[in-house]
Amino acid sequence: KSVTEYNGKKINVEIKSLNSKSLDLNTRIAPLYREKEMTIRQKIQNQLIRGKVDFAVWTEKEDAQIATPINAEMVKFYYDQINKIAYEKEISLTLDWSTLLRMPDVMAKQDVEELTDEEWSAAEHAIDLAIQSFMDFRTQEGAALERKFNEKLSNRENLMKDIEPFEKGRVEKIRQ
């Protein structure tokens, strides 16, 4: 896993894998980075080669960026318009915030995000770090398995040597 910060946003990348004969790549990519999916897949395929691999990249924004901003101009527009109609039609009015906040376009819509070269560079760096971390872990895991395997082979050889003195007697007992 790797995390990189860019412009008040955390870019998270996670790679999980199980052993497999060939590469079986499953990706979950945040919508902002989907246009780079082929690049991401190629990068993973070049490094990982085999395994059942789950790859995910997602972002987390700061709380201030998550909150939907209130469009003050629209609130004022609706407030003025409602008050004008109430005055002209001689309607008594008690207007509260909850009514105003439910009016169309009061809660300003977020602009559609576009992936900048700088943000892609930060995301790509996070991907590279996650792949490198993954490869380092694979190397450590392989070395640990090699030690365990060699230990078992050595143990087996010692046990075979321990059996040799009993072999002549065993054959003789079978004949009898």
JSON list of C-alpha atoms in Angstrom, two decimals, residues 29-117:
[
{"chain": "A", "resi": 29, "resn": "ILE", "atom": "CA", "xyz": [-9.84, 2.66, -10.16]},
{"chain": "A", "resi": 30, "resn": "ALA", "atom": "CA", "xyz": [-11.26, 5.97, -8.98]},
{"chain": "A", "resi": 31, "resn": "PRO", "atom": "CA", "xyz": [-13.27, 7.66, -11.76]},
{"chain": "A", "resi": 32, "resn": "LEU", "atom": "CA", "xyz": [-10.75, 10.50, -12.06]},
{"chain": "A", "resi": 33, "resn": "TYR", "atom": "CA", "xyz": [-7.99, 8.04, -13.03]},
{"chain": "A", "resi": 34, "resn": "ARG", "atom": "CA", "xyz": [-10.02, 5.75, -15.32]},
{"chain": "A", "resi": 35, "resn": "GLU", "atom": "CA", "xyz": [-8.66, 7.43, -18.43]},
{"chain": "A", "resi": 36, "resn": "LYS", "atom": "CA", "xyz": [-5.24, 6.07, -17.40]},
{"chain": "A", "resi": 37, "resn": "GLU", "atom": "CA", "xyz": [-6.46, 2.51, -16.81]},
{"chain": "A", "resi": 38, "resn": "MET", "atom": "CA", "xyz": [-4.52, 1.00, -19.71]},
{"chain": "A", "resi": 39, "resn": "THR", "atom": "CA", "xyz": [-1.33, 2.72, -18.56]},
{"chain": "A", "resi": 40, "resn": "ILE", "atom": "CA", "xyz": [-1.89, 1.45, -15.01]},
{"chain": "A", "resi": 41, "resn": "ARG", "atom": "CA", "xyz": [-2.61, -2.10, -16.21]},
{"chain": "A", "resi": 42, "resn": "GLN", "atom": "CA", "xyz": [0.50, -2.12, -18.40]},
{"chain": "A", "resi": 43, "resn": "LYS", "atom": "CA", "xyz": [2.64, -0.87, -15.51]},
{"chain": "A", "resi": 44, "resn": "ILE", "atom": "CA", "xyz": [1.32, -3.65, -13.25]},
{"chain": "A", "resi": 45, "resn": "GLN", "atom": "CA", "xyz": [1.65, -6.36, -15.91]},
{"chain": "A", "resi": 46, "resn": "ASN", "atom": "CA", "xyz": [5.26, -5.39, -16.62]},
{"chain": "A", "resi": 47, "resn": "GLN", "atom": "CA", "xyz": [6.24, -5.78, -12.96]},
{"chain": "A", "resi": 48, "resn": "LEU", "atom": "CA", "xyz": [4.03, -8.44, -11.41]},
{"chain": "A", "resi": 49, "resn": "ILE", "atom": "CA", "xyz": [3.91, -11.00, -14.28]},
{"chain": "A", "resi": 50, "resn": "ARG", "atom": "CA", "xyz": [1.86, -13.59, -12.35]},
{"chain": "A", "resi": 51, "resn": "GLY", "atom": "CA", "xyz": [-0.62, -14.00, -9.52]},
{"chain": "A", "resi": 52, "resn": "LYS", "atom": "CA", "xyz": [-4.27, -13.25, -8.81]},
{"chain": "A", "resi": 53, "resn": "VAL", "atom": "CA", "xyz": [-3.84, -9.52, -8.25]},
{"chain": "A", "resi": 54, "resn": "ASP", "atom": "CA", "xyz": [-6.34, -7.04, -6.82]},
{"chain": "A", "resi": 55, "resn": "PHE", "atom": "CA", "xyz": [-5.35, -3.44, -7.50]},
{"chain": "A", "resi": 56, "resn": "ALA", "atom": "CA", "xyz": [-7.20, -0.42, -6.13]},
{"chain": "A", "resi": 57, "resn": "VAL", "atom": "CA", "xyz": [-6.60, 3.31, -6.37]},
{"chain": "A", "resi": 58, "resn": "TRP", "atom": "CA", "xyz": [-8.90, 5.78, -4.61]},
{"chain": "A", "resi": 59, "resn": "THR", "atom": "CA", "xyz": [-8.79, 9.29, -3.22]},
{"chain": "A", "resi": 60, "resn": "GLU", "atom": "CA", "xyz": [-9.77, 10.87, 0.07]},
{"chain": "A", "resi": 61, "resn": "LYS", "atom": "CA", "xyz": [-10.43, 14.58, 0.24]},
{"chain": "A", "resi": 62, "resn": "GLU", "atom": "CA", "xyz": [-10.11, 16.85, 3.24]},
{"chain": "A", "resi": 63, "resn": "ASP", "atom": "CA", "xyz": [-13.40, 17.50, 5.04]},
{"chain": "A", "resi": 64, "resn": "ALA", "atom": "CA", "xyz": [-13.54, 21.07, 3.72]},
{"chain": "A", "resi": 65, "resn": "GLN", "atom": "CA", "xyz": [-13.39, 19.76, 0.15]},
{"chain": "A", "resi": 66, "resn": "ILE", "atom": "CA", "xyz": [-16.09, 17.13, 0.74]},
{"chain": "A", "resi": 67, "resn": "ALA", "atom": "CA", "xyz": [-18.70, 19.57, 2.05]},
{"chain": "A", "resi": 68, "resn": "THR", "atom": "CA", "xyz": [-21.08, 20.89, -0.58]},
{"chain": "A", "resi": 69, "resn": "PRO", "atom": "CA", "xyz": [-20.84, 24.67, -0.66]},
{"chain": "A", "resi": 70, "resn": "ILE", "atom": "CA", "xyz": [-23.98, 26.79, -0.39]},
{"chain": "A", "resi": 71, "resn": "ASN", "atom": "CA", "xyz": [-24.66, 29.08, -3.33]},
{"chain": "A", "resi": 72, "resn": "ALA", "atom": "CA", "xyz": [-25.30, 32.39, -1.50]},
{"chain": "A", "resi": 73, "resn": "GLU", "atom": "CA", "xyz": [-26.57, 34.16, -4.64]},
{"chain": "A", "resi": 74, "resn": "MET", "atom": "CA", "xyz": [-29.26, 31.52, -5.17]},
{"chain": "A", "resi": 75, "resn": "VAL", "atom": "CA", "xyz": [-30.33, 31.70, -1.49]},
{"chain": "A", "resi": 76, "resn": "LYS", "atom": "CA", "xyz": [-30.71, 35.49, -1.80]},
{"chain": "A", "resi": 77, "resn": "PHE", "atom": "CA", "xyz": [-32.54, 35.14, -5.15]},
{"chain": "A", "resi": 78, "resn": "TYR", "atom": "CA", "xyz": [-35.10, 32.67, -3.71]},
{"chain": "A", "resi": 79, "resn": "TYR", "atom": "CA", "xyz": [-35.48, 34.67, -0.48]},
{"chain": "A", "resi": 80, "resn": "ASP", "atom": "CA", "xyz": [-36.16, 37.90, -2.38]},
{"chain": "A", "resi": 81, "resn": "GLN", "atom": "CA", "xyz": [-38.50, 36.19, -4.82]},
{"chain": "A", "resi": 82, "resn": "ILE", "atom": "CA", "xyz": [-40.53, 34.47, -2.07]},
{"chain": "A", "resi": 83, "resn": "ASN", "atom": "CA", "xyz": [-40.79, 37.68, -0.04]},
{"chain": "A", "resi": 84, "resn": "LYS", "atom": "CA", "xyz": [-41.90, 39.66, -3.13]},
{"chain": "A", "resi": 85, "resn": "ILE", "atom": "CA", "xyz": [-44.63, 37.13, -3.95]},
{"chain": "A", "resi": 86, "resn": "ALA", "atom": "CA", "xyz": [-45.76, 37.04, -0.31]},
{"chain": "A", "resi": 87, "resn": "TYR", "atom": "CA", "xyz": [-45.96, 40.87, -0.23]},
{"chain": "A", "resi": 88, "resn": "GLU", "atom": "CA", "xyz": [-47.83, 41.11, -3.57]},
{"chain": "A", "resi": 89, "resn": "LYS", "atom": "CA", "xyz": [-50.32, 38.35, -2.65]},
{"chain": "A", "resi": 90, "resn": "GLU", "atom": "CA", "xyz": [-50.63, 39.53, 0.94]},
{"chain": "A", "resi": 91, "resn": "ILE", "atom": "CA", "xyz": [-49.58, 36.16, 2.37]},
{"chain": "A", "resi": 92, "resn": "SER", "atom": "CA", "xyz": [-48.14, 36.02, 5.87]},
{"chain": "A", "resi": 93, "resn": "LEU", "atom": "CA", "xyz": [-44.77, 34.35, 5.70]},
{"chain": "A", "resi": 94, "resn": "THR", "atom": "CA", "xyz": [-42.38, 32.64, 8.06]},
{"chain": "A", "resi": 95, "resn": "LEU", "atom": "CA", "xyz": [-39.41, 31.58, 5.99]},
{"chain": "A", "resi": 96, "resn": "ASP", "atom": "CA", "xyz": [-36.73, 29.36, 7.52]},
{"chain": "A", "resi": 97, "resn": "TRP", "atom": "CA", "xyz": [-33.34, 28.09, 6.40]},
{"chain": "A", "resi": 98, "resn": "SER", "atom": "CA", "xyz": [-34.45, 24.52, 5.78]},
{"chain": "A", "resi": 99, "resn": "THR", "atom": "CA", "xyz": [-36.91, 25.74, 3.13]},
{"chain": "A", "resi": 100, "resn": "LEU", "atom": "CA", "xyz": [-34.28, 27.86, 1.40]},
{"chain": "A", "resi": 101, "resn": "LEU", "atom": "CA", "xyz": [-31.64, 25.12, 1.45]},
{"chain": "A", "resi": 102, "resn": "ARG", "atom": "CA", "xyz": [-34.02, 22.70, -0.31]},
{"chain": "A", "resi": 103, "resn": "MET", "atom": "CA", "xyz": [-34.54, 25.02, -3.27]},
{"chain": "A", "resi": 104, "resn": "PRO", "atom": "CA", "xyz": [-32.98, 24.00, -6.62]},
{"chain": "A", "resi": 105, "resn": "ASP", "atom": "CA", "xyz": [-29.32, 24.89, -7.18]},
{"chain": "A", "resi": 106, "resn": "VAL", "atom": "CA", "xyz": [-28.86, 26.32, -3.66]},
{"chain": "A", "resi": 107, "resn": "MET", "atom": "CA", "xyz": [-26.41, 23.59, -2.83]},
{"chain": "A", "resi": 108, "resn": "ALA", "atom": "CA", "xyz": [-23.77, 24.39, -5.44]},
{"chain": "A", "resi": 109, "resn": "LYS", "atom": "CA", "xyz": [-22.80, 21.50, -7.63]},
{"chain": "A", "resi": 110, "resn": "GLN", "atom": "CA", "xyz": [-19.18, 20.40, -7.66]},
{"chain": "A", "resi": 111, "resn": "ASP", "atom": "CA", "xyz": [-17.28, 21.05, -10.84]},
{"chain": "A", "resi": 112, "resn": "VAL", "atom": "CA", "xyz": [-16.34, 17.96, -12.78]},
{"chain": "A", "resi": 113, "resn": "GLU", "atom": "CA", "xyz": [-12.76, 17.14, -11.90]},
{"chain": "A", "resi": 114, "resn": "GLU", "atom": "CA", "xyz": [-10.25, 16.82, -14.68]},
{"chain": "A", "resi": 115, "resn": "LEU", "atom": "CA", "xyz": [-7.02, 14.94, -14.25]},
{"chain": "A", "resi": 116, "resn": "THR", "atom": "CA", "xyz": [-4.07, 17.32, -14.48]},
{"chain": "A", "resi": 117, "resn": "ASP", "atom": "CA", "xyz": [-0.59, 16.22, -15.45]}
]
